[in-house]
Each structure stands twice: as C-alpha cells, then as structure tokens.
XYZ file of C-alpha atoms in Angstrom:
134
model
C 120.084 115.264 77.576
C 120.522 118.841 79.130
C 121.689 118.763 82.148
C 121.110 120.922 85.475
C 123.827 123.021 84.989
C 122.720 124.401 82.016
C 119.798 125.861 83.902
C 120.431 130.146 84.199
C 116.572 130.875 84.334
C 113.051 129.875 85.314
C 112.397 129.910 81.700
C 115.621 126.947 81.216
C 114.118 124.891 83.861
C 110.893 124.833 82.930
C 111.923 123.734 78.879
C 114.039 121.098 80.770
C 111.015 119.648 82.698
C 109.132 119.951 79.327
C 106.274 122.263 81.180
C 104.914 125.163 79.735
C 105.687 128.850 81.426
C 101.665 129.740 81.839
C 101.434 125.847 83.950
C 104.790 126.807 86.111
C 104.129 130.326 86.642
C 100.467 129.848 87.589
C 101.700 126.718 89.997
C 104.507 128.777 91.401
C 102.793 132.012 92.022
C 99.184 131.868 91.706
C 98.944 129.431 93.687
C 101.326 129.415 95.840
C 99.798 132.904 96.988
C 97.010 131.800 98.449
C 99.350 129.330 100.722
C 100.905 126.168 100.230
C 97.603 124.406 101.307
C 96.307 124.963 98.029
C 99.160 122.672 96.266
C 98.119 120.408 98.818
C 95.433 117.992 100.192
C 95.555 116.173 103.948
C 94.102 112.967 105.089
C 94.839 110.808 107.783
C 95.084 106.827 107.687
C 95.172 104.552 110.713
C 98.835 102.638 111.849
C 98.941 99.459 113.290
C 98.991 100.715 116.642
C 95.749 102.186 115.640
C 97.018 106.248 115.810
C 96.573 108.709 113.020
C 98.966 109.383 110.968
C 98.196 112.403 108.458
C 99.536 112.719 105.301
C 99.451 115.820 102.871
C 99.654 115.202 99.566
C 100.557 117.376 96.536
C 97.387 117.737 94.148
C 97.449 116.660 90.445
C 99.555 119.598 89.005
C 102.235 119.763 91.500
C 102.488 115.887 91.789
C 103.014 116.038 87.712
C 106.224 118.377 87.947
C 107.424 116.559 91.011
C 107.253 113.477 88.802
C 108.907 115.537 86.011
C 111.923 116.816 88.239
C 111.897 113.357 90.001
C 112.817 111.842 86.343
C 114.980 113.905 85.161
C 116.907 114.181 88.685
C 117.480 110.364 88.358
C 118.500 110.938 84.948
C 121.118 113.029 85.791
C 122.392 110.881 88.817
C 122.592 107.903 86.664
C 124.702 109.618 84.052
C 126.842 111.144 86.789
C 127.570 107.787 88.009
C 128.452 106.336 84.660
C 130.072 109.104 83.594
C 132.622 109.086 86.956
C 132.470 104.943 87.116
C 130.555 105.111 90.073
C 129.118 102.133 91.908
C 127.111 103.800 94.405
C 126.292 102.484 97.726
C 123.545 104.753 99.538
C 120.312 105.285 101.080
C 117.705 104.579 98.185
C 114.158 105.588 99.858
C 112.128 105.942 97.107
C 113.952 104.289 94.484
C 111.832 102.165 92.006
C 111.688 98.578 92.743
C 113.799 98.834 96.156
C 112.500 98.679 99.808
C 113.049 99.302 103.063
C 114.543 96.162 103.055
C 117.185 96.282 100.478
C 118.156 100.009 102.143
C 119.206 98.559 105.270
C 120.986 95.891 103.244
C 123.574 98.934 102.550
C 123.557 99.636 106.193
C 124.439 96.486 107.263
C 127.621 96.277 109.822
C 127.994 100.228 109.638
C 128.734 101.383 113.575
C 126.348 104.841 112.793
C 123.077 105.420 110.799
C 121.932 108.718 110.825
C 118.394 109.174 109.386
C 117.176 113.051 109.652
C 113.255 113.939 109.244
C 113.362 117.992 108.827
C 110.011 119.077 110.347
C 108.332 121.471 107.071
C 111.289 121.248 105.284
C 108.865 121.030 101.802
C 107.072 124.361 102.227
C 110.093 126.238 102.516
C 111.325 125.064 98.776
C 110.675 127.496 96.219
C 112.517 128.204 92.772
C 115.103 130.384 94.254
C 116.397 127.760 96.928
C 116.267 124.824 93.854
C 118.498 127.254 91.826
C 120.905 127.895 94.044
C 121.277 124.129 95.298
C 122.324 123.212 91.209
C-alpha cells in the first residue's frame, strides 16, 4: 500500500484515494466556490433536554472521499503501529466498534483529560493545509 508520504501532488493523492481528477477537482474547486455550504447540508435534532442541536453534514460526494481518506488514514496508522510494535493507548472517537464507553476506559485514573472542540475548524481544511500536515 502507498503510503502518505509518497504524496508530492494533488494528482498522487487523488490515485491514492482511488478518485478520479474531474470528481476531486470539481469537489475542490467548483464547488467549493460557491461556499462550503454547498458540500454541506444542516438539520437540527432535539437532545434530551429538549434544545436543538444542529448538525451539518457533508453531502454524498464529499462524505465518499471523507470515507476514502478515513480508510486509508486508518490504514496507514495501523501499519505504523505494527511496523514500530506499537500498542497504542489513545482517544478512539470514531473508531469502529468502540464507544464512548471504552474511550474513557483509557482515561481511567489519569489526573488531566483535555478534550478540545475547535469552533469551524472543518471549513478552514483545504488541500494545501492536508499537504503540508503529511
């Protein structure tokens, strides 16, 4: 499997998330032009106190490369770990088959828990910020 750090252009990412240029480009640019609302769709739902909470969701074609890059991100991290003999022990929020529950398992007798929520931290990602983080 390729890995991120064989990634120099767009063009290397997008064969590595197995998504045609025309799809990427048109999601990235087109798009993205007319304002992140476009990638995106908001609804609320009611908590149990009985507020609003609203929620904005990615439409079909972003959701399918987040999925992509979600994969192959935990593809990587797996290897990493085998390949270093890792046993990891951290935060796992949207980790298949794990919970809230089995997160604060790891958190268990720890004297600090820092949990950050970064207020429009999504909107601000865009290829150049991705490419410079790997």
């Amino acid at each position: 499997m390729a890995s991120f750090t064989d990634i120099k252009t767009q063009d290397d990412l997008f064969k590595l998330l197995n998504i045609p240029k025309k799809n990427m480009t048109y999601l990235l640019y087109n798009k993205e032009e007319k304002g992140p609302e476009n990638a995106y769709h908001t609804f609320s739902i009611l908590k149990k106190n009985g507020d609003k909470r609203e929620i904005d969701a990615p439409n079909d074609e972003l959701k399918f490369v987040q999925k992509r890059l979600a994969i192959l991100l935990w593809a990587n991290q797996k290897k990493s770990w085998r390949l270093n003999n890792t046993k990891p022990n951290i935060s796992h929020g949207f980790e298949e088959s794990k919970s809230i529950i089995t997160n604060a398992k790891i958190h268990r007798n720890k004297k600090i828990v820092l949990n950050l929520d970064l207020e429009d931290f999504f909107p601000s990602i865009h290829f150049g910020r991705v490419k410079g983080f790997f």
